[in-house]
Amino acid sequence: MAACVIRRTFLSTVNKYNRKHAISVLNVDLNSRQTLNRTRLSCSLFNVQQKRLMSSRPEGKVLETVGVFEAPKHQGKYETGQLFLHSVFGYRGIVLFPWHARLYDRDVSPATESKPTEPPGAHRSKEVKGKTHTYYQVLIDTRDCPHISQRSQTEAVTFLANHDDSRALYAIPGLDYVSHEDILPYNSTDQVPIQHELFERFLKFNASKVPPFIPRDTLQAWQEKNHPWLELSDVHRETTENIRVTVIPFYMGMREAQNSHVYWWRYCIRLENMGEEVVQLRERHWRIFSLSGTLETVRGRGVVGREPVLSEEQPAFQYSSHVSLQAPSGHMWFGPSAVPHRGPGV
């Protein structure tokens, strides 16, 4: 079966569906431990109100043949050089190396759902033991980046400058972290199947190997040198009311500013609609508490300048941002709100 990248464009109107739902979102507990290689995150919940609607939309698809699908691995891990399609965002990519993260999955069980509903704003906490879960550092084919820019704002990894006195951020475009279950493996006879400026610096073709792309010494050297700010250690996830929220934090380091220490994190948030109703994110509400005693509240329209629509056809939106604290530990509460999506022309 030929593997294809599907790019979709939609123009339609939708019907309003007025019904309020409470969705649970994540409280992020940040703890740098004053090291670069370990950032802890724990989650609790509070409720926010959202309105939702039903939608039926026509779709247009453009297909491009890129290779032949292979059977996904349910056991074991993918090797360096494995070509894949992202099962949610559809881009072509190649595996560089794996990360073994601790996944704290707080999906509500049926027994929990049968309990009386808590009032909006109530806090709920569940002790969850993390399980080892494989993620992959990958290169994204730059030809596909324009087609995912409306749904994923994380196709670059940012890091602080090496100078201790600099707060400048640098970025390497076309890097991503992909969960094992989001990998759709395929093979290709093309010796350069991925277009990325780092592809030929990190990998080389070897027809006798499976997969036929093997790591160069430069990849191992790059991984070892940049391991502290690349490392993915903890992932938190919860699904309520068919909305799955996944949060991944990355501790970036500490800088000195005006005789005080500033601790920097990058965080990645993925919102995914697991149901059929259409949800549009209109507002975000952050509360950021530092153990130094400061509390900051941030409220604004959408996220990263967007008001994404999570539909059955395009169910996910993913983005990254940064936060700094005046102490090595703190907490972040994230509350999105959604309203009915009226569509163009309504």
CSV table of C-alpha atoms in Angstrom, one decimal:
chain,number,residue,atom,x,y,z
A,1,MET,CA,0.0,0.0,0.0
A,2,ALA,CA,1.5,3.3,-1.0
A,3,ALA,CA,2.1,5.8,1.8
A,4,CYS,CA,0.8,9.2,1.1
A,5,VAL,CA,0.9,12.6,2.7
A,6,ILE,CA,-2.6,14.1,2.8
A,7,ARG,CA,-3.0,17.8,2.8
A,8,ARG,CA,-6.5,19.1,3.4
A,9,THR,CA,-8.2,22.4,2.8
A,10,PHE,CA,-11.7,23.2,4.0
A,11,LEU,CA,-14.2,25.9,3.2
A,12,SER,CA,-17.6,25.5,4.9
A,13,THR,CA,-20.0,26.7,7.4
A,14,VAL,CA,-21.1,24.9,10.6
A,15,ASN,CA,-24.2,24.7,12.7
A,16,LYS,CA,-24.2,26.1,16.2
A,17,TYR,CA,-24.5,23.5,19.0
A,18,ASN,CA,-25.3,25.1,22.3
A,19,ARG,CA,-24.4,22.9,25.2
A,20,LYS,CA,-21.9,23.6,28.0
A,21,HIS,CA,-19.3,21.2,29.0
A,22,ALA,CA,-16.6,21.3,31.7
A,23,ILE,CA,-13.2,20.0,30.6
A,24,SER,CA,-10.3,19.3,32.9
A,25,VAL,CA,-6.9,20.8,32.2
A,26,LEU,CA,-3.4,20.4,33.6
A,27,ASN,CA,-1.6,22.0,36.4
A,28,VAL,CA,2.1,22.0,35.7
A,29,ASP,CA,4.5,21.6,38.6
A,30,LEU,CA,8.0,22.8,37.6
A,31,ASN,CA,11.1,21.8,39.5
A,32,SER,CA,14.5,22.4,38.0
A,33,ARG,CA,16.4,20.7,40.8
A,34,GLN,CA,19.0,23.2,39.5
A,35,THR,CA,20.2,20.8,36.9
A,36,LEU,CA,19.7,20.6,33.1
A,37,ASN,CA,18.9,16.9,32.9
A,38,ARG,CA,15.9,16.5,35.1
A,39,THR,CA,12.6,18.5,35.0
A,40,ARG,CA,9.7,17.2,37.0
A,41,LEU,CA,6.1,17.8,36.1
A,42,SER,CA,3.0,16.7,38.0
A,43,CYS,CA,-0.7,17.4,37.2
A,44,SER,CA,-3.9,18.1,39.0
A,45,LEU,CA,-7.1,19.4,37.6
A,46,PHE,CA,-9.5,22.3,37.6
A,47,ASN,CA,-12.6,22.8,35.5
A,48,VAL,CA,-13.3,25.4,32.9
A,49,GLN,CA,-16.5,26.0,30.9
A,50,GLN,CA,-16.7,25.6,27.1
A,51,LYS,CA,-19.4,25.6,24.4
A,52,ARG,CA,-19.3,23.0,21.7
A,53,LEU,CA,-21.0,22.4,18.3
A,54,MET,CA,-21.6,19.9,15.6
A,55,SER,CA,-20.0,20.2,12.2
A,56,SER,CA,-20.1,18.5,8.8
A,57,ARG,CA,-17.5,19.7,6.3
A,58,PRO,CA,-16.5,18.8,2.8
A,59,GLU,CA,-12.9,18.1,2.2
A,60,GLY,CA,-10.3,18.3,-0.6
A,61,LYS,CA,-7.3,16.1,-0.6
A,62,VAL,CA,-4.0,16.2,-2.4
A,63,LEU,CA,-2.0,13.0,-2.3
A,64,GLU,CA,1.7,12.5,-2.9
A,65,THR,CA,3.2,9.1,-3.0
A,66,VAL,CA,6.3,8.8,-0.9
A,67,GLY,CA,6.9,5.1,-0.3
A,68,VAL,CA,5.4,1.9,1.0
A,69,PHE,CA,3.9,1.5,4.4
A,70,GLU,CA,5.4,-1.1,6.9
A,71,ALA,CA,3.6,-2.7,9.8
A,72,PRO,CA,3.7,-0.5,12.9
A,73,LYS,CA,5.7,-1.9,15.8
A,74,HIS,CA,3.6,-2.8,18.8
A,75,GLN,CA,6.7,-4.2,20.6
A,76,GLY,CA,10.2,-2.8,20.7
A,77,LYS,CA,11.3,0.6,19.3
A,78,TYR,CA,12.1,2.1,15.9
A,79,GLU,CA,15.7,2.4,14.9
A,80,THR,CA,17.7,5.4,13.8
A,81,GLY,CA,16.9,6.1,10.2
A,82,GLN,CA,13.3,4.9,10.2
A,83,LEU,CA,11.2,6.8,7.8
A,84,PHE,CA,7.6,7.6,8.9
A,85,LEU,CA,4.5,9.6,8.5
A,86,HIS,CA,3.1,11.4,11.5
A,87,SER,CA,-0.3,9.8,12.2
A,88,VAL,CA,-1.9,13.1,13.4
A,89,PHE,CA,-0.1,15.9,11.5
A,90,GLY,CA,0.7,13.9,8.3
A,91,TYR,CA,4.3,15.2,7.8
A,92,ARG,CA,7.2,13.0,6.6
A,93,GLY,CA,10.0,12.5,9.0
A,94,ILE,CA,12.9,10.3,10.0
A,95,VAL,CA,13.9,9.0,13.4
A,96,LEU,CA,17.2,10.3,14.9
A,97,PHE,CA,17.1,8.6,18.3
A,98,PRO,CA,14.7,7.5,21.1
A,99,TRP,CA,13.9,9.1,24.5
A,100,HIS,CA,12.5,7.0,27.3
A,101,ALA,CA,10.1,9.3,29.1
A,102,ARG,CA,7.9,8.7,32.1
A,103,LEU,CA,4.3,9.0,31.0
A,104,TYR,CA,1.7,10.1,33.6
A,105,ASP,CA,-1.6,9.2,32.0
A,106,ARG,CA,-4.5,10.6,34.0
A,107,ASP,CA,-7.3,9.5,31.7
A,108,VAL,CA,-10.5,9.2,33.6
A,109,SER,CA,-11.7,5.6,34.2
A,110,PRO,CA,-15.4,4.7,33.8
A,111,ALA,CA,-15.6,4.1,37.5
A,112,THR,CA,-14.5,7.7,38.1
A,113,GLU,CA,-16.8,9.1,35.5
A,114,SER,CA,-19.8,7.6,37.3
A,115,LYS,CA,-19.2,9.7,40.4
A,116,PRO,CA,-21.0,13.0,40.9
A,117,THR,CA,-19.7,15.8,38.8
A,118,GLU,CA,-17.6,18.3,40.6
A,119,PRO,CA,-18.6,22.0,40.4
A,120,PRO,CA,-16.7,24.3,38.0
A,121,GLY,CA,-13.4,25.5,39.5
A,122,ALA,CA,-13.1,22.5,41.8
A,123,HIS,CA,-9.6,21.0,42.1
A,124,ARG,CA,-9.2,17.3,41.7
A,125,SER,CA,-6.0,15.3,42.3
A,126,LYS,CA,-5.2,11.8,41.4
A,127,GLU,CA,-2.0,10.0,42.2
A,128,VAL,CA,-0.7,8.4,39.0
A,129,LYS,CA,2.4,6.3,38.7
A,130,GLY,CA,4.5,7.1,35.6
A,131,LYS,CA,5.1,4.4,33.0
A,132,THR,CA,8.0,4.2,30.7
A,133,HIS,CA,7.0,5.4,27.2
A,134,THR,CA,9.1,5.9,24.1
A,135,TYR,CA,9.3,9.2,22.2
A,136,TYR,CA,11.6,9.9,19.3
A,137,GLN,CA,13.7,12.9,18.3
A,138,VAL,CA,12.9,13.3,14.6
A,139,LEU,CA,13.7,15.5,11.6
A,140,ILE,CA,10.7,16.9,9.7
A,141,ASP,CA,10.8,17.1,5.9
A,142,THR,CA,10.9,20.8,5.2
A,143,ARG,CA,8.6,20.4,2.2
A,144,ASP,CA,5.8,19.5,4.7
A,145,CYS,CA,6.3,22.3,7.2
A,146,PRO,CA,4.0,24.8,5.3
A,147,HIS,CA,1.2,22.3,5.4
A,148,ILE,CA,1.3,21.7,9.1
A,149,SER,CA,1.9,25.3,10.3
A,150,GLN,CA,-1.8,25.8,11.0
A,151,ARG,CA,-1.9,22.8,13.3
A,152,SER,CA,1.5,22.5,14.8
A,153,GLN,CA,3.7,25.3,16.2
A,154,THR,CA,6.4,23.1,17.6
A,155,GLU,CA,8.4,22.3,14.5
A,156,ALA,CA,11.5,23.8,16.0
A,157,VAL,CA,13.5,23.2,19.2
A,158,THR,CA,14.7,26.3,21.1
A,159,PHE,CA,17.6,26.6,23.5
A,160,LEU,CA,19.5,29.2,25.4
A,161,ALA,CA,22.8,30.5,24.2
A,162,ASN,CA,25.9,29.0,25.7
A,163,HIS,CA,26.9,32.3,27.3
A,164,ASP,CA,25.9,32.4,30.9
A,165,ASP,CA,25.1,36.1,30.7
A,166,SER,CA,22.9,35.8,27.6
A,167,ARG,CA,19.1,35.2,27.6
A,168,ALA,CA,19.0,34.9,23.8
A,169,LEU,CA,17.0,32.0,22.4
A,170,TYR,CA,18.2,30.0,19.5
A,171,ALA,CA,16.1,27.6,17.4
A,172,ILE,CA,16.8,24.6,15.2
A,173,PRO,CA,13.9,24.3,12.8
A,174,GLY,CA,12.5,21.0,11.7
A,175,LEU,CA,13.0,19.1,14.9
A,176,ASP,CA,10.1,17.4,16.8
A,177,TYR,CA,9.3,14.9,19.5
A,178,VAL,CA,7.0,12.1,18.4
A,179,SER,CA,5.3,9.5,20.5
A,180,HIS,CA,5.7,5.8,19.5
A,181,GLU,CA,2.1,5.4,18.6
A,182,ASP,CA,2.2,8.4,16.3
A,183,ILE,CA,4.8,6.7,14.0
A,184,LEU,CA,3.5,5.2,10.8
A,185,PRO,CA,6.6,3.6,9.4
A,186,TYR,CA,7.3,3.3,5.6
A,187,ASN,CA,10.3,2.6,3.4
A,188,SER,CA,11.5,4.3,0.2
A,189,THR,CA,14.0,3.6,-2.5
A,190,ASP,CA,15.0,7.3,-2.6
A,191,GLN,CA,18.5,7.7,-1.1
A,192,VAL,CA,17.6,11.2,0.1
A,193,PRO,CA,13.9,10.9,1.0
A,194,ILE,CA,13.8,13.7,3.5
A,195,GLN,CA,14.7,17.3,2.8
A,196,HIS,CA,16.4,18.9,5.8
A,197,GLU,CA,19.7,20.6,6.1
A,198,LEU,CA,20.8,18.2,8.8
A,199,PHE,CA,19.7,15.0,7.0
A,200,GLU,CA,23.0,14.3,5.2
A,201,ARG,CA,25.1,15.6,8.2
A,202,PHE,CA,23.4,13.1,10.5
A,203,LEU,CA,22.6,10.1,8.3
A,204,LYS,CA,24.0,8.2,5.4
A,205,PHE,CA,22.5,5.7,3.0
A,206,ASN,CA,23.6,2.0,3.4
A,207,ALA,CA,21.6,-0.4,1.2
A,208,SER,CA,22.7,-3.4,3.3
A,209,LYS,CA,21.0,-2.1,6.5
A,210,VAL,CA,17.4,-2.1,7.6
A,211,PRO,CA,16.4,0.7,7.7
A,212,PRO,CA,18.9,1.7,5.0
A,213,PHE,CA,19.9,5.0,6.8
A,214,ILE,CA,22.6,4.7,9.4
A,215,PRO,CA,23.9,7.4,11.8
A,216,ARG,CA,27.0,9.3,11.2
A,217,ASP,CA,29.5,10.1,14.0
A,218,THR,CA,28.3,13.7,13.8
A,219,LEU,CA,24.8,12.6,15.0
A,220,GLN,CA,26.2,10.9,18.1
A,221,ALA,CA,28.5,13.9,18.9
A,222,TRP,CA,25.6,16.3,18.4
A,223,GLN,CA,23.3,14.2,20.7
A,224,GLU,CA,26.0,14.0,23.5
A,225,LYS,CA,26.8,17.7,23.3
A,226,ASN,CA,23.2,18.9,23.3
A,227,HIS,CA,21.7,16.2,25.5
A,228,PRO,CA,20.9,18.6,28.5
A,229,TRP,CA,18.5,20.8,26.6
A,230,LEU,CA,17.1,18.1,24.2
A,231,GLU,CA,16.2,15.6,26.9
A,232,LEU,CA,12.6,14.6,27.3
A,233,SER,CA,11.9,13.1,30.7
A,234,ASP,CA,8.3,13.5,31.8
A,235,VAL,CA,5.0,13.6,29.8
A,236,HIS,CA,1.5,14.2,31.4
A,237,ARG,CA,-1.7,13.5,29.6
A,238,GLU,CA,-5.4,13.4,30.4
A,239,THR,CA,-8.6,13.1,28.4
A,240,THR,CA,-12.0,14.5,29.6
A,241,GLU,CA,-15.1,15.3,27.6
A,242,ASN,CA,-13.2,13.9,24.5
A,243,ILE,CA,-10.5,16.5,24.8
A,244,ARG,CA,-7.0,15.1,25.4
A,245,VAL,CA,-4.4,17.5,26.8
A,246,THR,CA,-0.8,16.5,26.7
A,247,VAL,CA,2.0,18.6,28.4
A,248,ILE,CA,5.7,18.1,28.1
A,249,PRO,CA,8.2,20.5,29.9
A,250,PHE,CA,11.8,21.0,29.1
A,251,TYR,CA,14.1,22.7,31.6
A,252,MET,CA,16.4,25.0,29.6
A,253,GLY,CA,18.7,26.4,32.3
A,254,MET,CA,19.4,29.3,34.6
A,255,ARG,CA,20.6,32.8,33.9
A,256,GLU,CA,21.6,35.7,36.1
A,257,ALA,CA,19.8,39.0,35.7
A,258,GLN,CA,20.2,42.0,38.0
A,259,ASN,CA,21.7,40.0,40.8
A,260,SER,CA,19.0,37.4,40.7
A,261,HIS,CA,18.6,33.9,39.2
A,262,VAL,CA,16.1,33.4,36.4
A,263,TYR,CA,15.1,29.8,35.6
A,264,TRP,CA,13.8,29.0,32.1
A,265,TRP,CA,11.5,26.3,30.8
A,266,ARG,CA,10.1,25.5,27.4
A,267,TYR,CA,6.8,23.6,27.3
A,268,CYS,CA,4.9,21.9,24.6
A,269,ILE,CA,1.1,21.6,24.8
A,270,ARG,CA,-1.0,19.4,22.5
A,271,LEU,CA,-4.8,19.7,22.4
A,272,GLU,CA,-6.6,16.8,20.6
A,273,ASN,CA,-10.3,16.4,20.0
A,274,MET,CA,-11.1,12.7,20.3
A,275,GLY,CA,-14.8,13.1,19.5
A,276,GLU,CA,-17.0,14.3,16.7
A,277,GLU,CA,-18.1,17.7,17.9
A,278,VAL,CA,-16.1,20.8,16.8
A,279,VAL,CA,-14.3,22.8,19.4
A,280,GLN,CA,-12.6,26.2,18.8
A,281,LEU,CA,-10.2,27.5,21.4
A,282,ARG,CA,-10.8,31.2,22.0
A,283,GLU,CA,-9.1,32.1,25.2
A,284,ARG,CA,-6.3,30.9,27.5
A,285,HIS,CA,-5.9,31.6,31.2
A,286,TRP,CA,-2.5,31.0,32.9
A,287,ARG,CA,-1.7,31.2,36.6
A,288,ILE,CA,2.0,30.9,37.2
A,289,PHE,CA,3.2,30.5,40.8
A,290,SER,CA,6.9,30.7,41.7
A,291,LEU,CA,8.1,29.2,45.1
A,292,SER,CA,9.8,32.6,45.6
A,293,GLY,CA,6.3,33.8,46.4
A,294,THR,CA,5.2,35.5,43.2
A,295,LEU,CA,1.9,34.7,41.4
A,296,GLU,CA,1.3,35.9,37.9
A,297,THR,CA,-2.0,35.7,36.0
A,298,VAL,CA,-2.1,35.8,32.2
A,299,ARG,CA,-5.3,35.9,30.1
A,300,GLY,CA,-5.5,36.3,26.4
A,301,ARG,CA,-7.1,35.4,23.1
A,302,GLY,CA,-6.3,32.0,21.7
A,303,VAL,CA,-2.8,30.5,21.9
A,304,VAL,CA,0.4,31.8,20.1
A,305,GLY,CA,-1.8,34.2,18.1
A,306,ARG,CA,-4.2,31.5,16.9
A,307,GLU,CA,-7.7,30.4,17.7
A,308,PRO,CA,-7.5,26.8,16.5
A,309,VAL,CA,-10.5,24.7,15.5
A,310,LEU,CA,-10.4,21.1,16.6
A,311,SER,CA,-12.6,19.2,14.2
A,312,GLU,CA,-12.9,15.5,13.3
A,313,GLU,CA,-10.9,16.1,10.2
A,314,GLN,CA,-8.1,18.2,11.9
A,315,PRO,CA,-8.4,17.1,15.5
A,316,ALA,CA,-5.2,18.4,17.0
A,317,PHE,CA,-3.3,21.6,17.7
A,318,GLN,CA,0.2,21.6,19.2
A,319,TYR,CA,2.4,24.5,20.2
A,320,SER,CA,5.4,25.4,22.3
A,321,SER,CA,6.2,28.5,24.4
A,322,HIS,CA,8.5,29.5,27.3
A,323,VAL,CA,8.2,30.6,30.9
A,324,SER,CA,10.7,31.9,33.4
A,325,LEU,CA,10.5,31.8,37.2
A,326,GLN,CA,12.5,33.5,40.0
A,327,ALA,CA,12.9,30.2,41.8
A,328,PRO,CA,14.0,26.7,40.8
A,329,SER,CA,10.4,25.4,41.4
A,330,GLY,CA,6.9,26.5,40.7
A,331,HIS,CA,3.4,25.6,39.4
A,332,MET,CA,1.5,26.5,36.3
A,333,TRP,CA,-2.3,26.2,35.8
A,334,PHE,CA,-3.5,26.3,32.3
A,335,GLY,CA,-7.2,26.9,31.5
A,336,PRO,CA,-8.4,27.1,27.9
A,337,SER,CA,-12.0,28.1,27.0
A,338,ALA,CA,-13.8,27.3,23.7
A,339,VAL,CA,-16.9,28.8,21.9
A,340,PRO,CA,-19.0,27.6,19.0
A,341,HIS,CA,-17.1,27.8,15.7
A,342,ARG,CA,-19.3,29.7,13.2
A,343,GLY,CA,-17.0,29.2,10.1
A,344,PRO,CA,-16.4,31.6,7.2
A,345,GLY,CA,-19.4,33.5,6.0
A,346,VAL,CA,-21.5,33.1,9.1
